PDB file of C-alpha atoms in Angstrom:
ATOM      1  CA  MET N   1    -107.387  -1.889-174.609  1.00 80.00           C
ATOM      2  CA  LYS N   2    -109.274  -2.293-177.861  1.00 89.00           C
ATOM      3  CA  ILE N   3    -110.931  -5.699-178.165  1.00 93.00           C
ATOM      4  CA  LEU N   4    -112.609  -7.332-181.157  1.00 95.00           C
ATOM      5  CA  VAL N   5    -115.185 -10.034-180.332  1.00 96.00           C
ATOM      6  CA  VAL N   6    -115.930 -12.462-183.179  1.00 96.00           C
ATOM      7  CA  GLU N   7    -118.795 -14.667-181.969  1.00 95.00           C
ATOM      8  CA  ASP N   8    -121.796 -15.967-183.909  1.00 93.00           C
ATOM      9  CA  ASP N   9    -123.890 -16.660-180.800  1.00 93.00           C
ATOM     10  CA  ARG N  10    -125.491 -13.238-180.412  1.00 94.00           C
ATOM     11  CA  ARG N  11    -126.410 -13.871-176.785  1.00 94.00           C
ATOM     12  CA  ILE N  12    -122.777 -14.552-175.860  1.00 93.00           C
ATOM     13  CA  ALA N  13    -121.546 -11.692-178.050  1.00 94.00           C
ATOM     14  CA  SER N  14    -123.931  -9.249-176.368  1.00 94.00           C
ATOM     15  CA  PHE N  15    -122.927 -10.514-172.924  1.00 93.00           C
ATOM     16  CA  LEU N  16    -119.245 -10.012-173.727  1.00 94.00           C
ATOM     17  CA  GLU N  17    -119.797  -6.586-175.236  1.00 94.00           C
ATOM     18  CA  ARG N  18    -121.750  -5.329-172.229  1.00 93.00           C
ATOM     19  CA  GLY N  19    -119.442  -6.887-169.642  1.00 92.00           C
ATOM     20  CA  LEU N  20    -116.183  -5.802-171.240  1.00 91.00           C
ATOM     21  CA  THR N  21    -117.454  -2.293-171.929  1.00 91.00           C
ATOM     22  CA  ALA N  22    -118.416  -2.009-168.251  1.00 86.00           C
ATOM     23  CA  GLU N  23    -114.822  -2.993-167.387  1.00 84.00           C
ATOM     24  CA  GLY N  24    -113.484  -0.085-169.462  1.00 83.00           C
ATOM     25  CA  TYR N  25    -112.511  -1.884-172.675  1.00 88.00           C
ATOM     26  CA  GLN N  26    -113.271  -0.533-176.149  1.00 90.00           C
ATOM     27  CA  VAL N  27    -115.260  -3.349-177.740  1.00 93.00           C
ATOM     28  CA  SER N  28    -116.203  -4.074-181.355  1.00 94.00           C
ATOM     29  CA  VAL N  29    -118.302  -7.093-182.360  1.00 96.00           C
ATOM     30  CA  GLU N  30    -118.655  -9.189-185.523  1.00 95.00           C
ATOM     31  CA  HIS N  31    -120.890 -12.243-185.903  1.00 95.00           C
ATOM     32  CA  ASP N  32    -119.255 -14.328-188.650  1.00 95.00           C
ATOM     33  CA  GLY N  33    -115.768 -15.300-189.717  1.00 94.00           C
ATOM     34  CA  ARG N  34    -115.733 -13.356-192.965  1.00 94.00           C
ATOM     35  CA  ASP N  35    -116.607 -10.010-191.363  1.00 95.00           C
ATOM     36  CA  GLY N  36    -114.477 -10.800-188.324  1.00 94.00           C
ATOM     37  CA  LEU N  37    -111.371 -11.416-190.406  1.00 94.00           C
ATOM     38  CA  GLU N  38    -111.892  -8.226-192.396  1.00 93.00           C
ATOM     39  CA  ARG N  39    -112.436  -6.182-189.228  1.00 92.00           C
ATOM     40  CA  ALA N  40    -109.339  -7.664-187.582  1.00 92.00           C
ATOM     41  CA  ARG N  41    -107.274  -6.742-190.631  1.00 88.00           C
ATOM     42  CA  GLN N  42    -108.565  -3.178-190.682  1.00 84.00           C
ATOM     43  CA  GLY N  43    -108.652  -2.355-186.969  1.00 76.00           C
ATOM     44  CA  ASP N  44    -105.782  -1.709-184.567  1.00 80.00           C
ATOM     45  CA  PHE N  45    -106.915  -4.185-181.913  1.00 88.00           C
ATOM     46  CA  ASP N  46    -104.948  -5.280-178.871  1.00 89.00           C
ATOM     47  CA  ILE N  47    -106.859  -8.535-178.416  1.00 92.00           C
ATOM     48  CA  VAL N  48    -109.207 -10.586-180.608  1.00 94.00           C
ATOM     49  CA  ILE N  49    -111.659 -12.839-178.749  1.00 95.00           C
ATOM     50  CA  LEU N  50    -112.341 -15.438-181.400  1.00 93.00           C
ATOM     51  CA  ASP N  51    -114.972 -18.179-181.432  1.00 92.00           C
ATOM     52  CA  ARG N  52    -113.612 -21.310-183.046  1.00 89.00           C
ATOM     53  CA  MET N  53    -116.779 -22.415-184.870  1.00 90.00           C
ATOM     54  CA  LEU N  54    -117.903 -19.538-187.117  1.00 93.00           C
ATOM     55  CA  PRO N  55    -119.907 -19.213-190.361  1.00 93.00           C
ATOM     56  CA  TYR N  56    -117.978 -18.686-193.636  1.00 93.00           C
ATOM     57  CA  VAL N  57    -114.457 -18.750-192.128  1.00 93.00           C
ATOM     58  CA  ASP N  58    -113.750 -20.717-188.948  1.00 90.00           C
ATOM     59  CA  GLY N  59    -111.763 -19.297-186.041  1.00 90.00           C
ATOM     60  CA  LEU N  60    -108.765 -21.548-186.558  1.00 90.00           C
ATOM     61  CA  GLU N  61    -108.363 -20.319-190.139  1.00 91.00           C
ATOM     62  CA  ILE N  62    -108.721 -16.691-189.029  1.00 92.00           C
ATOM     63  CA  ALA N  63    -105.991 -17.164-186.415  1.00 91.00           C
ATOM     64  CA  ARG N  64    -103.707 -18.809-188.971  1.00 89.00           C
ATOM     65  CA  LEU N  65    -104.228 -16.012-191.509  1.00 90.00           C
ATOM     66  CA  LEU N  66    -103.656 -13.252-188.954  1.00 89.00           C
ATOM     67  CA  ARG N  67    -100.392 -14.849-187.876  1.00 84.00           C
ATOM     68  CA  GLU N  68     -99.250 -15.262-191.485  1.00 83.00           C
ATOM     69  CA  GLU N  69     -99.989 -11.570-191.997  1.00 82.00           C
ATOM     70  CA  ARG N  70     -98.003 -10.669-188.854  1.00 78.00           C
ATOM     71  CA  ALA N  71    -100.981  -9.133-187.052  1.00 81.00           C
ATOM     72  CA  SER N  72     -99.857  -7.871-183.652  1.00 80.00           C
ATOM     73  CA  ALA N  73    -103.139  -8.535-181.799  1.00 87.00           C
ATOM     74  CA  MET N  74    -103.200 -11.260-179.166  1.00 90.00           C
ATOM     75  CA  ILE N  75    -105.796 -13.971-179.854  1.00 92.00           C
ATOM     76  CA  LEU N  76    -107.991 -15.585-177.194  1.00 92.00           C
ATOM     77  CA  MET N  77    -109.918 -18.479-178.729  1.00 90.00           C
ATOM     78  CA  LEU N  78    -113.308 -19.484-177.325  1.00 89.00           C
ATOM     79  CA  THR N  79    -114.698 -22.925-178.023  1.00 84.00           C
ATOM     80  CA  ALA N  80    -116.908 -25.714-176.747  1.00 80.00           C
ATOM     81  CA  LYS N  81    -114.198 -28.174-177.843  1.00 71.00           C
ATOM     82  CA  ASP N  82    -112.276 -29.019-174.689  1.00 66.00           C
ATOM     83  CA  SER N  83    -110.109 -31.996-175.624  1.00 69.00           C
ATOM     84  CA  LEU N  84    -106.344 -31.676-175.279  1.00 70.00           C
ATOM     85  CA  SER N  85    -105.862 -32.224-179.013  1.00 72.00           C
ATOM     86  CA  ASP N  86    -108.290 -29.372-179.795  1.00 70.00           C
ATOM     87  CA  LYS N  87    -106.417 -27.035-177.449  1.00 71.00           C
ATOM     88  CA  ILE N  88    -103.069 -27.967-178.967  1.00 77.00           C
ATOM     89  CA  GLU N  89    -104.451 -27.449-182.466  1.00 75.00           C
ATOM     90  CA  GLY N  90    -105.776 -24.022-181.501  1.00 71.00           C
ATOM     91  CA  LEU N  91    -102.521 -22.888-179.897  1.00 76.00           C
ATOM     92  CA  LYS N  92    -100.391 -24.207-182.741  1.00 76.00           C
ATOM     93  CA  GLY N  93    -102.761 -22.550-185.211  1.00 75.00           C
ATOM     94  CA  GLY N  94    -102.041 -19.094-183.820  1.00 83.00           C
ATOM     95  CA  ALA N  95    -104.061 -18.558-180.634  1.00 86.00           C
ATOM     96  CA  ASP N  96    -102.221 -17.085-177.638  1.00 88.00           C
ATOM     97  CA  ASP N  97    -104.716 -18.528-175.164  1.00 88.00           C
ATOM     98  CA  TYR N  98    -107.672 -20.931-175.245  1.00 86.00           C
ATOM     99  CA  LEU N  99    -110.824 -20.763-173.108  1.00 88.00           C
ATOM    100  CA  THR N 100    -113.559 -23.404-173.214  1.00 87.00           C
ATOM    101  CA  LYS N 101    -117.291 -22.715-172.956  1.00 86.00           C
ATOM    102  CA  PRO N 102    -119.016 -22.305-170.592  1.00 86.00           C
ATOM    103  CA  PHE N 103    -116.592 -19.972-168.817  1.00 87.00           C
ATOM    104  CA  ALA N 104    -116.689 -17.657-165.821  1.00 88.00           C
ATOM    105  CA  PHE N 105    -116.479 -13.969-166.728  1.00 89.00           C
ATOM    106  CA  ASP N 106    -113.882 -13.409-163.983  1.00 88.00           C
ATOM    107  CA  GLU N 107    -111.637 -16.024-165.596  1.00 88.00           C
ATOM    108  CA  LEU N 108    -112.032 -14.319-168.978  1.00 90.00           C
ATOM    109  CA  LEU N 109    -111.010 -10.984-167.408  1.00 89.00           C
ATOM    110  CA  ALA N 110    -107.970 -12.590-165.774  1.00 87.00           C
ATOM    111  CA  ARG N 111    -106.854 -14.072-169.086  1.00 86.00           C
ATOM    112  CA  LEU N 112    -107.338 -10.733-170.860  1.00 89.00           C
ATOM    113  CA  LEU N 113    -105.176  -9.023-168.249  1.00 85.00           C
ATOM    114  CA  ALA N 114    -102.465 -11.650-168.722  1.00 84.00           C
ATOM    115  CA  LEU N 115    -102.584 -11.244-172.510  1.00 86.00           C
ATOM    116  CA  GLY N 116    -102.455  -7.462-172.097  1.00 81.00           C
ATOM    117  CA  ARG N 117     -99.298  -7.768-169.997  1.00 76.00           C
ATOM    118  CA  ARG N 118     -97.679 -10.015-172.579  1.00 75.00           C
ATOM    119  CA  ARG N 119     -98.554  -7.585-175.356  1.00 68.00           C
ATOM    120  CA  GLY N 120     -97.227  -4.646-173.336  1.00 63.00           C
ATOM    121  CA  GLU N 121     -93.975  -6.453-172.605  1.00 56.00           C
ATOM    122  CA  ALA N 122     -93.554  -7.250-176.301  1.00 52.00           C
ATOM    123  CA  GLY N 123     -94.264  -3.625-177.224  1.00 51.00           C
ATOM    124  CA  GLN N 124     -91.473  -2.413-174.926  1.00 51.00           C
ATOM    125  CA  GLU N 125     -88.874  -4.713-176.443  1.00 55.00           C
ATOM    126  CA  THR N 126     -86.381  -3.528-178.989  1.00 71.00           C
ATOM    127  CA  THR N 127     -85.325  -5.566-181.996  1.00 85.00           C
ATOM    128  CA  LEU N 128     -83.235  -8.562-180.935  1.00 89.00           C
ATOM    129  CA  ARG N 129     -80.178  -9.804-182.808  1.00 91.00           C
ATOM    130  CA  SER N 130     -78.238 -13.031-182.331  1.00 90.00           C
ATOM    131  CA  GLY N 131     -75.624 -13.830-184.953  1.00 90.00           C
ATOM    132  CA  PRO N 132     -77.421 -13.890-188.323  1.00 93.00           C
ATOM    133  CA  LEU N 133     -80.873 -13.800-186.677  1.00 94.00           C
ATOM    134  CA  LEU N 134     -82.980 -10.660-186.333  1.00 94.00           C
ATOM    135  CA  LEU N 135     -86.264 -10.690-184.361  1.00 92.00           C
ATOM    136  CA  ASP N 136     -88.757  -7.812-184.287  1.00 88.00           C
ATOM    137  CA  PRO N 137     -91.202  -8.324-181.369  1.00 82.00           C
ATOM    138  CA  LEU N 138     -93.679  -5.737-182.659  1.00 74.00           C
ATOM    139  CA  SER N 139     -94.161  -7.165-186.151  1.00 78.00           C
ATOM    140  CA  ARG N 140     -93.330 -10.690-184.909  1.00 82.00           C
ATOM    141  CA  ARG N 141     -90.964 -11.012-187.854  1.00 89.00           C
ATOM    142  CA  VAL N 142     -87.839 -13.182-187.801  1.00 94.00           C
ATOM    143  CA  THR N 143     -85.127 -13.204-190.464  1.00 95.00           C
ATOM    144  CA  ARG N 144     -81.801 -14.958-190.969  1.00 94.00           C
ATOM    145  CA  ASP N 145     -79.376 -12.967-193.115  1.00 91.00           C
ATOM    146  CA  GLY N 146     -82.396 -11.037-194.361  1.00 90.00           C
ATOM    147  CA  ALA N 147     -84.420 -14.117-195.370  1.00 92.00           C
ATOM    148  CA  PRO N 148     -87.794 -14.428-193.544  1.00 93.00           C
ATOM    149  CA  ILE N 149     -88.447 -17.398-191.265  1.00 94.00           C
ATOM    150  CA  THR N 150     -92.026 -18.494-190.560  1.00 92.00           C
ATOM    151  CA  LEU N 151     -92.624 -19.550-186.945  1.00 90.00           C
ATOM    152  CA  THR N 152     -95.670 -20.619-184.976  1.00 87.00           C
ATOM    153  CA  VAL N 153     -96.720 -18.448-182.043  1.00 83.00           C
ATOM    154  CA  ARG N 154     -95.056 -20.712-179.485  1.00 86.00           C
ATOM    155  CA  GLU N 155     -91.877 -21.082-181.539  1.00 91.00           C
ATOM    156  CA  PHE N 156     -91.670 -17.296-181.795  1.00 90.00           C
ATOM    157  CA  ASP N 157     -92.156 -16.835-178.035  1.00 88.00           C
ATOM    158  CA  LEU N 158     -89.493 -19.429-177.264  1.00 92.00           C
ATOM    159  CA  LEU N 159     -87.010 -17.882-179.690  1.00 94.00           C
ATOM    160  CA  ARG N 160     -87.695 -14.389-178.347  1.00 91.00           C
ATOM    161  CA  TYR N 161     -87.012 -15.546-174.793  1.00 88.00           C
ATOM    162  CA  LEU N 162     -83.796 -17.304-175.767  1.00 93.00           C
ATOM    163  CA  MET N 163     -82.597 -14.293-177.792  1.00 92.00           C
ATOM    164  CA  ALA N 164     -83.444 -11.896-174.956  1.00 86.00           C
ATOM    165  CA  ASN N 165     -81.166 -14.044-172.771  1.00 87.00           C
ATOM    166  CA  ALA N 166     -78.494 -14.721-175.412  1.00 89.00           C
ATOM    167  CA  GLY N 167     -75.180 -15.825-173.944  1.00 89.00           C
ATOM    168  CA  LYS N 168     -76.865 -17.070-170.757  1.00 88.00           C
ATOM    169  CA  VAL N 169     -77.823 -20.632-169.875  1.00 90.00           C
ATOM    170  CA  VAL N 170     -81.611 -20.878-169.502  1.00 88.00           C
ATOM    171  CA  SER N 171     -82.994 -23.903-167.666  1.00 89.00           C
ATOM    172  CA  ARG N 172     -85.881 -25.996-168.956  1.00 87.00           C
ATOM    173  CA  GLU N 173     -87.807 -25.075-165.792  1.00 85.00           C
ATOM    174  CA  ARG N 174     -87.407 -21.369-166.519  1.00 83.00           C
ATOM    175  CA  LEU N 175     -88.504 -21.826-170.119  1.00 87.00           C
ATOM    176  CA  LEU N 176     -91.602 -23.774-169.059  1.00 83.00           C
ATOM    177  CA  ASN N 177     -92.542 -21.084-166.545  1.00 77.00           C
ATOM    178  CA  SER N 178     -91.833 -18.120-168.811  1.00 76.00           C
ATOM    179  CA  VAL N 179     -92.917 -19.320-172.264  1.00 82.00           C
ATOM    180  CA  TRP N 180     -95.620 -21.895-171.467  1.00 77.00           C
ATOM    181  CA  GLU N 181     -96.532 -20.612-167.986  1.00 64.00           C
ATOM    182  CA  TYR N 182     -96.447 -24.214-166.731  1.00 60.00           C
ATOM    183  CA  GLY N 183     -95.319 -25.387-163.344  1.00 55.00           C
ATOM    184  CA  TYR N 184     -92.200 -27.531-163.639  1.00 50.00           C
ATOM    185  CA  ASP N 185     -92.855 -31.112-164.651  1.00 58.00           C
ATOM    186  CA  PRO N 186     -89.640 -33.175-164.928  1.00 56.00           C
ATOM    187  CA  GLY N 187     -91.426 -35.649-167.171  1.00 61.00           C
ATOM    188  CA  THR N 188     -92.398 -33.210-169.933  1.00 72.00           C
ATOM    189  CA  LYS N 189     -90.320 -32.982-173.109  1.00 84.00           C
ATOM    190  CA  ILE N 190     -92.163 -30.036-174.628  1.00 89.00           C
ATOM    191  CA  VAL N 191     -89.172 -27.667-174.355  1.00 91.00           C
ATOM    192  CA  ASP N 192     -86.872 -30.137-176.105  1.00 92.00           C
ATOM    193  CA  VAL N 193     -89.474 -30.769-178.815  1.00 93.00           C
ATOM    194  CA  TYR N 194     -89.859 -27.063-179.580  1.00 94.00           C
ATOM    195  CA  VAL N 195     -86.117 -26.471-179.565  1.00 95.00           C
ATOM    196  CA  ARG N 196     -85.885 -29.159-182.272  1.00 95.00           C
ATOM    197  CA  TYR N 197     -88.620 -27.358-184.234  1.00 94.00           C
ATOM    198  CA  LEU N 198     -86.710 -24.080-183.939  1.00 95.00           C
ATOM    199  CA  ARG N 199     -83.373 -25.563-184.945  1.00 95.00           C
ATOM    200  CA  ALA N 200     -84.934 -27.032-188.078  1.00 95.00           C
ATOM    201  CA  LYS N 201     -86.045 -23.540-189.088  1.00 95.00           C
ATOM    202  CA  ILE N 202     -83.260 -21.194-187.954  1.00 95.00           C
ATOM    203  CA  ASP N 203     -80.076 -23.245-188.399  1.00 94.00           C
ATOM    204  CA  ALA N 204     -78.115 -23.407-191.648  1.00 91.00           C
ATOM    205  CA  GLU N 205     -77.102 -26.781-193.043  1.00 88.00           C
ATOM    206  CA  GLY N 206     -73.529 -27.684-192.247  1.00 88.00           C
ATOM    207  CA  GLN N 207     -73.157 -24.990-189.588  1.00 90.00           C
ATOM    208  CA  PRO N 208     -73.286 -25.239-185.760  1.00 91.00           C
ATOM    209  CA  SER N 209     -76.685 -24.758-184.200  1.00 94.00           C
ATOM    210  CA  LEU N 210     -77.472 -21.280-182.897  1.00 95.00           C
ATOM    211  CA  ILE N 211     -79.054 -22.911-179.834  1.00 96.00           C
ATOM    212  CA  GLU N 212     -76.529 -24.765-177.690  1.00 95.00           C
ATOM    213  CA  THR N 213     -77.614 -27.648-175.459  1.00 94.00           C
ATOM    214  CA  VAL N 214     -76.176 -27.421-171.947  1.00 92.00           C
ATOM    215  CA  ARG N 215     -76.429 -30.979-170.730  1.00 89.00           C
ATOM    216  CA  GLY N 216     -78.435 -31.475-167.543  1.00 85.00           C
ATOM    217  CA  VAL N 217     -79.479 -27.813-167.416  1.00 87.00           C
ATOM    218  CA  GLY N 218     -81.126 -26.369-170.496  1.00 91.00           C
ATOM    219  CA  TYR N 219     -80.194 -24.231-173.506  1.00 94.00           C
ATOM    220  CA  MET N 220     -78.178 -21.176-174.446  1.00 94.00           C
ATOM    221  CA  MET N 221     -78.661 -18.922-177.467  1.00 92.00           C
ATOM    222  CA  ALA N 222     -75.550 -17.814-179.323  1.00 83.00           C
ATOM    223  CA  PRO N 223     -74.643 -14.258-178.193  1.00 80.00           C
TER     224      PRO N 223
END
């Protein structure tokens, strides 16, 4: 895989470059947000390892811009900020995963492998259609009757999973495990919250929702 490291701490950047190269990755390095964003736009990278606090353009803004531009690279954000709100902000801003400093190199490798699998699975998917919705997993583009719909990373992943299983009832537990990679927690409402977010964006006013609630079980996407 081709990896872009955007990290202003040259000691950490050098450590990552040497370690990842030794593991067989093709590694490019930039040391500030401005150059990192330009390199990410120009290069065909599989994964961008992105420091959150960067000179000129911060990592959160880079992630947001890359997602707006439909960049296909997976984003692993590195940061010393370890509060839950910081992690949520990073993931909602466009990161696919979030790793706090200091970190073990073995954990970084494990997360890169997981991101690589997710990218490979997305690359094997064909375009999905459900009623008026069209979803392209490669460009991460969603349209309804030809009109583009802007989704966050997690909203896109949830919609893709529901559309891939259109016409089937998908439990909340399965969605948590497959989209969020969480163990089942009967107290969490995160699936219901994100379904509401999706409905607000993909449904047409005055028409039935494309995502049906199956009481006591989960949700089903219109076939």
